Amino acid sequence: MVAGAGMFSDTGQIGPKEPNTQMLEWPRTDGDASRRPTNVSFTKNEDGERNVNYYRLVRDTEEASVAWRKEIGTYLAEELGYPQGKVYWMKGWPEGYGFYDHQKGQLPNPRHDLYLCGSVVTARFRSKNEFKPHAKWLMTDPTLNTQNCGCKYCTKTKSQVEVNQTQGLRGLQRPPEHHLRGTNPTPGETMTHARRRVVREQSKSKQDKPKATSKPEPTLTALPERLRDLNSSRAFRTYELVWVTLVTPIPVTGDGLVEIEFWPAIILAYSTKNEPTPHKPGETDYEVVAHFTFNIRLLGVNHQVTVTGDRLLPQLGYIPHQSLLDAVKECQPSRPINPDFSECTRFNPLPEFDNVLELPSGSYTPLDALPAFTLALHIVACLTPVWCATNSYSSDDRHVRGDELFQGLWWGSERIWLDDVVRLRPSREDLDPENTMGLLPPSSPDAVDRALFLRLTYIVVDRDDPDGMNICVGGDLYELARGETRPPQPLPRSIFGPPTGLLIPPSDAVYTFVESNPSSPLGATVGPSLAESSVAMPSPPPGFTFRRLLATGNEMVLDVGAIAGRYYPEALQAETLDRVMRTLNQERGVKAGETISGTVEGYAREKIRRSRSSPEAFETAKDALIQLAGLMGLFVGEGNAMQPEQWSKGRLQTIRGAEANARNVLLEQWRSPDGGSDVEMLDA
């Protein structure tokens, strides 16, 4: 779409200025940041004649972006039957998308073309009308099946005019005159001898042209869900098990010394809020920051609420203290319990949402807290031992033909994808006790106390396993080395290409080292590990760098059981992390700083504050702080690890099964003469 330079003035806000506006958010995306413009310049470089040719990212506050998002929001509101009388607009673009101003020509008046880039189905949308049907599809189709989309690119329609007609879009309803073919005369036009000759020549020219052959389709297309998870800065993924911090901890003993500080929950959905940093109207020197909110379901009580990301903690980041587990084991129901445990839904561990949940005052008491938490912990105990490999595909490469490859894993509480960086359970000494793998020596004496990391380039069934249930993972091996933190680097091309027979360890091997197969072909048709990845290496913790431990041409192959869990680069903010590590090093005079209740940062700082009261308090706080720092790999992974043992396909089915099993087990225990709620998996 050609735009005038006036369309790029800064409005000072991300939405329209009209009164009575309503913002709409994107519930999902097919975006992939790697689909943004490539092989183009993003820098305004002039040649000798003052010509430019570059792409400029359009900010959300510029008039062009506001106008596009307003028109698209209005269209969607009409299509979806939203109430009239409001000005609807979209908040930002779908995740992974970017809005660009392509400037080409001579200054000071180059041509401006607006392009919306990032979709996996096309390199760019050239107009609002091109994108409108695609936007409707994103808003309405949770399956993201492109066959349900009516846009020009998903339907493979040659002309946008046809889409305008079929979709009822305002705009051009017939091709411009210069687009009309001249082979057929308009009604009333005389077919002269000269015109017949033109028609014959055009027809012969078409017949002489070689017919285009279709390119072979790749055997694997990266899942949009995987691309969204990897290319965003989101810490949490749909259907993962997490902890949500409580603004006010719930005491469960008479002396108040034993408290519930976190409640387990399942991530149901997420949304992004793009907000500019503080600036004055007209200023352009600011950043647009993405803030994530998550819709979660609290386990045991089934309330659904939306919270900010700073309230959530990965499931591995917290272990209830033994005193709390002892209280859980001795817990008895505060009310008569039905098999469906509907009585537990009376309790709400997040009372600040009572009005949102429409819970009447007095509908629950503090005595309801421990039974509901006991049920929630039983669900956690039934869910974390379960795992499965997901999204299988096969390769055309002759070395791995017939092997089953996977794009992802459900690993206990976490969703793990190819290209993820995972922490490993074994230490360097456990991984290579005889020093036979050729690993680089530790970068410093304390490096052996930190976790090792694997960048996943493939997930494959062990062909020597007769049951086909043993999974191997492979990729580059890293350690955390002290040094200046570097910006994220693009993921290097996989040296191996596809897993070959040489890469598959025997079924009884846990840790195996192999060399690459130079003859393995590299190509996007074989699998995601074979193509240049669009996913950058995540940032290391402040003061560290990722150091590759294997020589070029080598990768590490491990049994899937070596995975401790995902790496969380922003589990703690830099300032809080510094205070945590100084506390763990028993440095004197460490101040906790400002504590914000109901956040993970506040929880960490409160532990620092309590650690100063006594040696016993320090030991308690130490365990909690190590769990947090372990998420960033600052401690060996064995102490902060998932250990799934049960294979179960289907995440939703697994969650429902865990809830049903937990209710059955707990109901049987509460109805038994001995009472109590002791289960083996709750033992610390």
XYZ file of C-alpha atoms in Angstrom:
684
model
C 0.000 0.000 0.000
C 1.442 3.364 -1.031
C 1.334 5.939 1.766
C 2.128 9.601 2.073
C 4.859 10.802 4.388
C 2.235 12.446 6.609
C 1.026 8.997 7.657
C 4.162 8.558 9.773
C 3.658 11.411 12.222
C 3.648 10.356 15.862
C 0.231 10.541 17.527
C 1.588 10.108 21.046
C -0.662 7.122 21.771
C -1.138 3.586 20.488
C -4.876 3.917 19.761
C -7.223 6.355 18.011
C -8.045 9.658 19.676
C -11.818 9.391 19.215
C -13.968 9.028 22.336
C -15.753 5.790 23.217
C -13.074 3.461 21.861
C -12.662 -0.222 22.649
C -9.433 -2.137 22.238
C -9.407 -5.689 20.863
C -6.539 -8.107 21.512
C -5.211 -10.928 19.366
C -6.043 -14.289 20.991
C -3.547 -16.201 18.839
C -1.054 -15.754 16.033
C 0.546 -17.532 13.115
C 3.453 -15.114 13.313
C 7.091 -16.039 12.955
C 9.706 -13.304 13.332
C 11.925 -15.068 10.793
C 9.313 -14.294 8.117
C 9.995 -10.592 8.376
C 11.901 -8.962 5.485
C 15.245 -10.593 4.714
C 18.040 -9.619 2.358
C 16.978 -6.003 2.704
C 18.485 -3.010 4.432
C 17.064 -1.602 7.636
C 19.423 1.379 7.557
C 18.790 4.669 5.788
C 21.812 4.742 3.480
C 21.870 7.249 0.623
C 23.727 6.721 -2.627
C 25.429 9.483 -4.588
C 22.120 10.632 -6.062
C 20.356 10.610 -2.664
C 18.407 7.431 -3.469
C 17.353 5.170 -0.597
C 15.966 1.642 -0.437
C 15.332 0.320 3.066
C 12.679 -0.960 5.502
C 11.759 1.003 8.619
C 9.752 -0.537 11.467
C 6.630 1.577 12.036
C 5.922 2.279 15.706
C 2.489 1.577 17.134
C 1.997 5.268 17.882
C 2.523 6.424 14.284
C -0.535 7.486 12.315
C -0.126 4.714 9.728
C -0.177 1.967 12.363
C -3.087 3.526 14.253
C -5.110 3.898 11.022
C -4.493 0.299 9.920
C -5.334 -1.163 13.315
C -8.445 1.000 13.630
C -9.808 -0.086 10.240
C -9.022 -3.747 10.929
C -10.621 -3.522 14.385
C -13.749 -1.922 12.905
C -13.994 -4.680 10.298
C -13.602 -7.425 12.906
C -16.177 -5.842 15.205
C -18.697 -5.814 12.350
C -17.910 -9.386 11.323
C -18.068 -10.700 14.891
C -21.258 -8.843 15.779
C -19.857 -6.533 18.445
C -22.120 -3.717 19.714
C -22.325 -0.675 17.473
C -21.547 2.867 18.546
C -17.914 2.279 19.527
C -14.614 2.844 17.754
C -12.832 -0.521 17.730
C -9.085 -0.923 17.268
C -6.482 -3.648 17.599
C -3.860 -3.471 20.320
C -0.603 -4.009 18.484
C -0.041 -6.727 15.913
C -0.169 -10.511 16.306
C 2.920 -11.844 18.030
C 5.764 -12.328 15.559
C 4.411 -9.708 13.117
C 6.037 -6.403 12.195
C 4.646 -3.350 10.355
C 7.129 -1.794 7.925
C 7.498 1.324 5.810
C 9.467 0.445 2.668
C 11.101 3.647 1.472
C 12.475 3.571 -2.064
C 13.448 6.428 -4.346
C 15.116 9.792 -4.226
C 15.110 11.981 -1.150
C 13.410 14.059 0.065
C 10.317 12.363 -1.406
C 10.889 8.624 -1.726
C 8.028 6.225 -2.342
C 6.476 4.782 0.852
C 4.958 1.280 0.766
C 3.390 -0.209 3.887
C 3.816 -3.940 4.472
C 2.617 -6.136 7.340
C 5.141 -8.973 7.648
C 5.566 -12.035 9.824
C 2.843 -14.501 8.819
C 3.952 -18.033 8.016
C 1.680 -18.088 4.945
C 3.103 -15.082 3.090
C 6.100 -12.793 3.151
C 3.902 -9.687 3.449
C 0.353 -8.349 3.412
C 0.306 -5.361 1.084
C -2.957 -3.744 2.155
C -5.542 -3.693 4.910
C -7.971 -5.608 2.685
C -5.406 -8.355 2.124
C -5.039 -8.804 5.873
C -8.668 -8.423 7.011
C -9.835 -12.003 6.213
C -6.623 -13.335 7.748
C -7.240 -11.238 10.871
C -10.766 -12.649 11.132
C -9.319 -16.156 10.895
C -6.839 -15.424 13.699
C -9.667 -14.133 15.882
C -12.038 -17.038 15.286
C -10.129 -20.257 14.550
C -8.345 -21.786 17.574
C -7.108 -24.650 15.368
C -5.241 -22.246 13.043
C -6.212 -24.410 10.090
C -5.443 -22.283 7.027
C -8.243 -24.002 5.104
C -10.628 -21.963 7.253
C -9.041 -18.654 6.223
C -10.464 -16.577 3.373
C -7.461 -14.364 2.651
C -5.763 -14.158 -0.720
C -2.757 -16.214 0.342
C -4.457 -19.016 2.271
C -6.987 -19.521 -0.547
C -4.264 -19.087 -3.207
C -6.443 -16.570 -5.038
C -4.577 -14.655 -7.734
C -6.483 -11.394 -7.441
C -7.411 -9.403 -4.343
C -10.413 -8.154 -6.332
C -11.868 -11.673 -6.215
C -11.330 -11.767 -2.444
C -13.021 -8.373 -2.075
C -16.023 -9.728 -3.956
C -16.291 -13.068 -2.129
C -15.607 -11.611 1.334
C -17.759 -8.514 0.873
C -14.834 -6.161 1.485
C -15.049 -2.504 0.625
C -12.648 -1.458 -2.090
C -11.899 -2.360 -5.667
C -14.542 -4.685 -7.145
C -13.087 -5.002 -10.663
C -9.496 -4.884 -11.924
C -8.099 -1.509 -13.012
C -8.064 -0.897 -16.744
C -4.330 -1.508 -17.025
C -4.796 -4.925 -15.398
C -7.479 -6.063 -17.865
C -6.308 -8.521 -20.478
C -6.535 -7.209 -24.036
C -7.378 -10.492 -25.693
C -11.159 -10.157 -25.468
C -12.938 -7.097 -26.826
C -15.426 -5.315 -24.635
C -19.089 -5.561 -25.669
C -19.647 -3.642 -28.896
C -15.957 -3.533 -29.782
C -15.213 -4.569 -33.374
C -12.807 -7.497 -33.813
C -10.602 -6.006 -36.504
C -8.035 -7.854 -38.593
C -5.231 -6.182 -36.651
C -6.759 -7.216 -33.346
C -7.146 -10.839 -34.510
C -3.419 -10.872 -35.310
C -2.610 -9.569 -31.803
C -4.763 -12.287 -30.265
C -3.044 -15.016 -32.330
C 0.422 -13.750 -31.373
C -0.480 -13.571 -27.682
C -1.943 -17.081 -27.780
C 1.170 -18.479 -29.493
C 3.406 -16.702 -26.979
C 1.557 -18.375 -24.096
C 1.910 -21.807 -25.682
C 5.647 -21.343 -26.203
C 6.302 -20.435 -22.561
C 7.634 -23.321 -20.461
C 5.217 -24.456 -17.810
C 6.295 -23.805 -14.243
C 6.879 -26.878 -12.129
C 5.757 -26.836 -8.540
C 8.420 -27.006 -5.869
C 8.389 -30.058 -3.648
C 6.692 -29.442 -0.326
C 8.883 -29.862 2.748
C 8.076 -32.881 4.851
C 7.964 -30.780 8.008
C 6.436 -27.405 8.746
C 7.335 -25.864 12.081
C 4.255 -25.578 14.268
C 2.946 -22.021 14.741
C 2.593 -22.799 18.459
C 6.255 -23.751 18.649
C 7.352 -20.625 16.790
C 5.221 -18.409 19.025
C 6.654 -19.930 22.186
C 10.260 -19.753 21.008
C 10.220 -16.318 19.393
C 8.540 -14.486 22.245
C 10.001 -13.450 25.572
C 7.173 -15.227 27.398
C 8.345 -17.335 30.317
C 5.249 -19.559 30.374
C 3.378 -21.640 27.820
C -0.183 -22.848 27.462
C -1.136 -25.793 29.737
C 2.062 -25.600 31.760
C 1.878 -26.126 35.519
C 3.027 -23.086 37.520
C 2.838 -21.519 40.962
C 1.036 -18.219 41.523
C 2.197 -16.057 44.408
C -0.318 -15.093 47.080
C -0.506 -11.423 48.035
C -1.173 -12.493 51.620
C 0.218 -15.910 52.662
C -2.387 -18.156 54.280
C -1.498 -19.470 57.772
C -2.463 -23.112 58.284
C -1.332 -23.636 61.880
C -2.429 -21.929 65.050
C 0.955 -20.283 65.651
C 0.993 -18.855 62.113
C 4.498 -20.185 61.434
C 3.378 -22.487 58.611
C 1.965 -20.652 55.603
C 0.767 -21.290 52.071
C 2.818 -18.871 49.938
C 2.046 -20.209 46.444
C -0.914 -21.943 44.826
C -0.542 -24.329 41.854
C -2.278 -23.391 38.610
C -2.524 -24.308 34.922
C -1.852 -21.732 32.183
C -4.938 -21.552 29.944
C -4.123 -18.590 27.705
C -1.986 -15.491 27.493
C -2.210 -12.025 26.005
C 0.294 -9.322 25.174
C 0.063 -5.679 26.117
C 2.382 -3.420 24.125
C 2.961 -0.175 25.987
C 5.364 2.659 25.154
C 7.859 3.781 27.759
C 7.089 7.206 29.293
C 7.569 10.042 26.818
C 6.108 13.399 25.892
C 3.691 13.779 22.955
C 5.622 14.097 19.724
C 8.781 12.456 21.052
C 10.017 9.442 19.131
C 12.846 8.364 21.430
C 11.017 5.646 23.336
C 10.551 1.906 23.302
C 7.423 -0.234 23.053
C 7.570 -2.831 25.829
C 5.586 -6.077 25.758
C 3.874 -7.059 29.006
C 2.273 -10.478 29.305
C -0.804 -11.449 31.258
C -1.899 -15.038 31.774
C -5.304 -16.585 32.259
C -4.842 -19.377 34.796
C -7.002 -22.006 36.476
C -6.247 -22.551 40.153
C -5.977 -26.261 40.887
C -8.270 -27.775 43.476
C -10.703 -24.855 43.408
C -11.043 -24.377 39.616
C -11.294 -20.580 39.712
C -10.074 -18.844 36.544
C -8.374 -15.468 36.873
C -5.975 -13.336 34.837
C -2.694 -12.324 36.460
C 0.490 -10.592 35.373
C 3.599 -12.610 34.617
C 5.488 -11.312 37.667
C 3.150 -13.337 39.890
C 3.972 -16.679 38.272
C 6.821 -19.062 39.008
C 7.782 -22.269 37.156
C 6.718 -25.367 39.043
C 10.365 -26.316 39.640
C 11.063 -22.949 41.259
C 9.337 -23.786 44.541
C 9.050 -26.792 46.838
C 6.675 -26.524 49.820
C 8.563 -26.578 53.102
C 8.506 -29.848 55.018
C 6.421 -28.272 57.786
C 3.725 -27.427 55.226
C 3.857 -30.938 53.761
C 3.480 -32.343 57.281
C 0.364 -30.208 57.750
C -0.982 -31.491 54.423
C -0.450 -35.098 55.485
C -2.387 -34.507 58.692
C -5.140 -32.521 56.968
C -8.786 -33.468 57.426
C -11.672 -31.948 55.422
C -13.363 -28.942 57.005
C -16.736 -29.918 55.488
C -18.408 -33.157 54.359
C -16.803 -34.068 51.037
C -18.592 -35.309 47.918
C -16.759 -37.381 45.276
C -16.562 -34.356 42.970
C -14.978 -32.231 45.742
C -17.350 -29.380 44.913
C -16.927 -28.138 48.487
C -13.345 -27.135 47.699
C -14.520 -24.677 45.062
C -15.869 -22.489 47.853
C -12.343 -21.397 48.725
C -10.447 -18.695 46.836
C -6.711 -18.330 47.612
C -6.668 -15.005 45.715
C -9.314 -12.985 47.590
C -8.489 -9.864 45.565
C -10.480 -11.556 42.765
C -13.596 -12.272 44.858
C -15.583 -9.574 43.050
C -14.434 -10.759 39.625
C -15.404 -14.331 40.506
C -18.672 -13.093 42.044
C -18.021 -14.960 45.283
C -20.336 -13.672 48.012
C -18.840 -12.562 51.289
C -18.605 -15.381 53.816
C -18.797 -18.158 51.222
C -15.542 -19.631 52.533
C -13.415 -19.504 55.681
C -9.684 -19.911 56.436
C -10.457 -23.466 57.550
C -11.234 -24.314 53.905
C -7.715 -23.371 52.785
C -5.725 -26.444 53.802
C -8.167 -29.078 52.415
C -8.312 -27.244 49.072
C -4.517 -26.894 49.010
C -4.179 -30.584 49.867
C -6.275 -31.507 46.829
C -4.241 -29.116 44.669
C -0.960 -30.708 45.797
C -2.308 -34.174 45.052
C -3.091 -33.012 41.504
C 0.458 -31.670 41.180
C 1.812 -34.997 42.435
C -0.233 -36.874 39.818
C 0.706 -34.528 36.955
C 4.457 -33.979 37.324
C 5.526 -37.638 36.785
C 3.868 -37.722 33.333
C 5.608 -37.053 30.031
C 5.330 -37.691 26.304
C 6.916 -36.710 22.998
C 4.663 -34.706 20.677
C 4.217 -33.649 17.062
C 5.995 -36.513 15.356
C 7.287 -36.375 11.803
C 9.441 -38.520 9.542
C 12.485 -37.581 7.523
C 13.286 -38.264 3.883
C 16.974 -38.559 4.682
C 18.210 -42.073 3.938
C 20.065 -42.290 7.272
C 16.945 -41.779 9.358
C 14.185 -42.985 7.051
C 11.720 -44.840 9.243
C 12.861 -43.200 12.479
C 10.248 -41.243 14.378
C 11.276 -37.666 15.125
C 9.460 -35.122 17.283
C 9.140 -31.355 17.516
C 8.391 -31.222 21.228
C 7.974 -32.805 24.644
C 5.620 -32.518 27.556
C 8.090 -32.989 30.381
C 6.255 -33.094 33.691
C 5.004 -29.556 34.228
C 6.800 -27.998 31.243
C 6.382 -27.711 27.478
C 9.748 -28.167 25.723
C 10.401 -27.599 22.001
C 13.212 -28.149 19.547
C 15.584 -25.135 19.775
C 14.859 -24.745 23.494
C 17.782 -24.523 25.899
C 17.324 -27.043 28.704
C 19.200 -27.551 31.952
C 20.721 -30.980 32.479
C 20.483 -33.095 35.610
C 23.980 -34.641 35.502
C 26.979 -32.594 36.531
C 30.106 -32.477 34.398
C 31.650 -35.207 36.552
C 28.605 -37.449 36.121
C 28.457 -36.761 32.401
C 32.116 -37.522 31.672
C 33.757 -39.108 34.738
C 36.732 -40.459 32.759
C 37.194 -37.270 30.722
C 36.919 -39.214 27.466
C 34.490 -36.984 25.568
C 36.871 -34.198 24.720
C 34.965 -31.554 26.654
C 36.739 -28.266 27.129
C 38.051 -27.940 30.689
C 35.954 -25.873 33.129
C 36.326 -22.160 32.537
C 36.846 -21.634 36.280
C 36.896 -23.828 39.402
C 33.330 -22.853 40.323
C 31.963 -23.668 36.841
C 31.515 -27.307 37.899
C 28.955 -26.173 40.498
C 26.638 -24.776 37.833
C 24.296 -26.664 35.529
C 25.188 -27.790 32.031
C 22.894 -26.817 29.155
C 21.771 -28.552 25.976
C 20.390 -26.705 22.959
C 17.938 -29.217 21.488
C 18.423 -29.868 17.777
C 16.491 -33.133 17.589
C 14.258 -35.483 19.573
C 14.155 -39.055 18.276
C 12.993 -42.539 19.249
C 15.839 -44.863 20.193
C 15.700 -47.423 17.383
C 17.280 -50.070 19.659
C 14.438 -49.828 22.165
C 12.044 -52.726 21.444
C 9.096 -50.857 22.970
C 9.767 -47.651 21.053
C 9.244 -45.655 24.251
C 12.829 -44.565 24.889
C 13.598 -41.098 23.570
C 16.988 -39.549 22.879
C 17.762 -35.851 22.566
C 20.779 -34.219 20.988
C 22.370 -30.847 20.492
C 25.130 -28.455 21.504
C 26.480 -28.616 25.067
C 27.197 -25.424 27.031
C 28.384 -24.263 30.431
C 27.994 -20.901 32.148
C 31.357 -19.142 32.140
C 32.054 -15.992 34.078
C 32.483 -12.994 31.860
C 30.684 -10.068 30.338
C 27.169 -10.908 29.211
C 26.907 -10.808 25.432
C 23.791 -10.065 23.392
C 21.863 -13.113 22.157
C 23.444 -14.776 19.138
C 21.634 -16.598 16.313
C 21.484 -20.336 16.740
C 24.246 -22.033 14.720
C 23.276 -24.508 12.041
C 23.128 -28.035 13.396
C 26.383 -29.760 12.583
C 24.808 -33.190 12.361
C 21.749 -32.562 10.346
C 19.311 -35.377 10.986
C 20.012 -38.053 13.559
C 21.712 -40.977 11.853
C 22.459 -44.504 12.947
C 25.754 -43.237 14.333
C 23.940 -40.783 16.558
C 21.585 -43.193 18.271
C 23.008 -44.508 21.544
C 22.320 -48.061 22.670
C 19.116 -48.437 24.643
C 20.939 -48.903 27.959
C 23.117 -45.813 27.506
C 22.213 -42.607 29.256
C 25.001 -40.263 28.217
C 26.706 -40.709 24.867
C 29.124 -38.602 22.855
C 29.284 -38.880 19.084
C 30.901 -37.231 16.111
C 29.010 -35.714 13.246
C 28.348 -37.483 10.002
C 29.795 -35.199 7.303
C 27.783 -36.932 4.610
C 24.447 -36.078 6.195
C 22.718 -33.632 3.862
C 21.468 -30.348 5.204
C 18.105 -29.160 4.031
C 14.872 -27.690 5.332
C 12.921 -30.672 4.045
C 14.391 -33.017 6.612
C 13.597 -31.361 9.890
C 13.829 -28.236 11.983
C 17.316 -29.117 13.166
C 18.627 -28.886 9.622
C 17.726 -25.345 8.716
C 19.045 -22.035 9.943
C 17.029 -21.334 13.073
C 15.320 -18.002 13.538
C 15.557 -18.440 17.296
C 18.395 -16.576 18.971
C 20.329 -18.117 21.824
C 18.736 -16.773 25.023
C 20.639 -14.326 27.173
C 22.794 -15.850 29.919
C 22.446 -14.680 33.530
C 24.110 -11.312 34.223
C 27.877 -11.640 34.460
C 28.025 -14.926 32.530
C 28.331 -16.176 28.968
C 27.328 -19.461 27.356
C 30.512 -21.380 26.529
C 30.319 -24.258 24.054
C 32.078 -27.341 25.429
C 32.378 -29.466 22.286
C 34.577 -28.923 19.279
C 32.974 -27.956 15.998
C 31.548 -31.049 14.364
C 30.488 -32.689 17.625
C 27.176 -32.868 19.457
C 25.966 -34.522 22.639
C 23.328 -37.272 22.596
C 21.523 -38.023 25.851
C 18.661 -40.078 27.131
C 15.661 -37.807 27.612
C 15.844 -38.492 31.357
C 18.924 -36.265 31.542
C 16.724 -33.174 31.076
C 16.161 -31.292 34.328
C 13.871 -28.655 32.848
C 13.784 -25.500 30.771
C 16.211 -22.630 31.231
C 14.492 -19.453 32.486
C 16.763 -16.472 31.701
C 14.524 -13.965 33.497
C 13.400 -15.986 36.509
C 14.724 -13.108 38.629
C 15.598 -9.545 37.730
C 19.302 -8.706 37.729
C 19.211 -6.643 40.923
C 17.270 -9.281 42.858
C 19.481 -12.068 41.507
C 22.573 -10.213 42.699
C 21.110 -9.935 46.217
C 20.148 -13.622 46.165
C 23.627 -14.812 45.164
C 25.330 -12.566 47.713
C 23.015 -13.944 50.400
C 23.773 -17.532 49.380
C 27.495 -16.709 49.528
C 26.842 -15.568 53.124
C 27.980 -12.048 52.423
C 27.249 -9.783 55.364
C 25.035 -6.731 55.158
C 22.979 -7.737 52.119
C 19.800 -5.685 52.094
C 16.575 -7.171 50.793
C 15.438 -3.939 49.175
C 11.847 -2.995 48.452
C 9.457 -5.923 48.693
C 6.315 -6.016 46.544
C 3.941 -8.595 47.964
C 2.313 -11.030 45.590
C 5.256 -11.147 43.161
C 8.130 -13.569 42.681
C 10.610 -10.731 43.214
C 8.897 -9.867 46.489
C 8.998 -13.511 47.582
C 12.760 -13.707 46.905
C 13.480 -10.482 48.774
C 11.357 -11.557 51.723
C 13.441 -14.744 51.950
C 16.594 -12.599 51.992
C 15.140 -10.514 54.813
C 14.162 -13.564 56.868
C 17.536 -15.253 56.340
C 19.186 -12.705 58.632
C 17.138 -13.574 61.722
C 18.875 -16.839 62.743
C 21.043 -19.690 61.415
C 17.941 -21.881 61.158
C 16.131 -19.186 59.196
C 19.126 -18.883 56.866
C 19.033 -22.601 56.072
C 15.308 -22.415 55.294
C 15.753 -19.344 53.104
C 18.809 -20.885 51.452
C 16.809 -23.852 50.150
C 14.146 -21.549 48.702
C 16.669 -19.211 47.059
C 18.636 -22.085 45.511
C 15.418 -23.319 43.887
C 14.971 -19.898 42.277
C 18.579 -19.506 41.140
C 18.550 -23.084 39.878
C 16.014 -22.100 37.210
C 18.786 -19.976 35.673
C 21.336 -22.788 35.843
C 23.398 -21.248 38.637
C 23.333 -24.559 40.516
C 23.709 -28.132 39.277
C 20.441 -29.300 37.748
C 19.937 -32.454 39.838
C 18.582 -30.418 42.745
C 16.005 -28.653 40.577
C 14.827 -31.293 38.149
C 11.776 -32.944 36.687
C 11.789 -36.738 36.915
C 8.826 -37.981 34.856
C 8.318 -41.724 34.550
C 4.801 -42.247 33.158
C 4.047 -41.900 29.431
C 0.664 -40.355 28.635
C -0.380 -38.727 25.359
C -2.617 -35.680 25.162
C -2.001 -32.791 27.550
C -5.642 -31.967 28.301
C -6.402 -35.640 28.847
C -3.366 -35.879 31.135
C -4.512 -32.905 33.219
C -8.042 -34.283 33.543
C -6.654 -37.697 34.464
C -4.386 -36.194 37.130
C -7.327 -34.319 38.660
C -9.522 -37.428 38.668
C -6.762 -39.600 40.158
C -6.016 -37.027 42.845
C -9.676 -36.800 43.875
C -10.032 -40.589 44.028
C -6.861 -41.086 46.074
C -7.627 -38.276 48.494
C -11.263 -39.295 48.929
C -10.214 -42.849 49.752
C -7.644 -41.638 52.270
C -10.015 -39.217 53.976
C -12.660 -41.921 54.254
C -10.239 -44.506 55.640
C -10.150 -45.076 59.424
C -6.644 -43.633 59.700
C -7.560 -40.500 57.745
C -4.778 -38.209 56.595
C -3.678 -37.437 53.074
C -0.235 -38.963 52.855
C 0.971 -39.877 49.381
C 4.461 -40.963 48.500
C 5.027 -38.197 45.974
C 4.437 -35.537 48.620
C 7.434 -36.652 50.642
C 10.111 -33.995 50.474
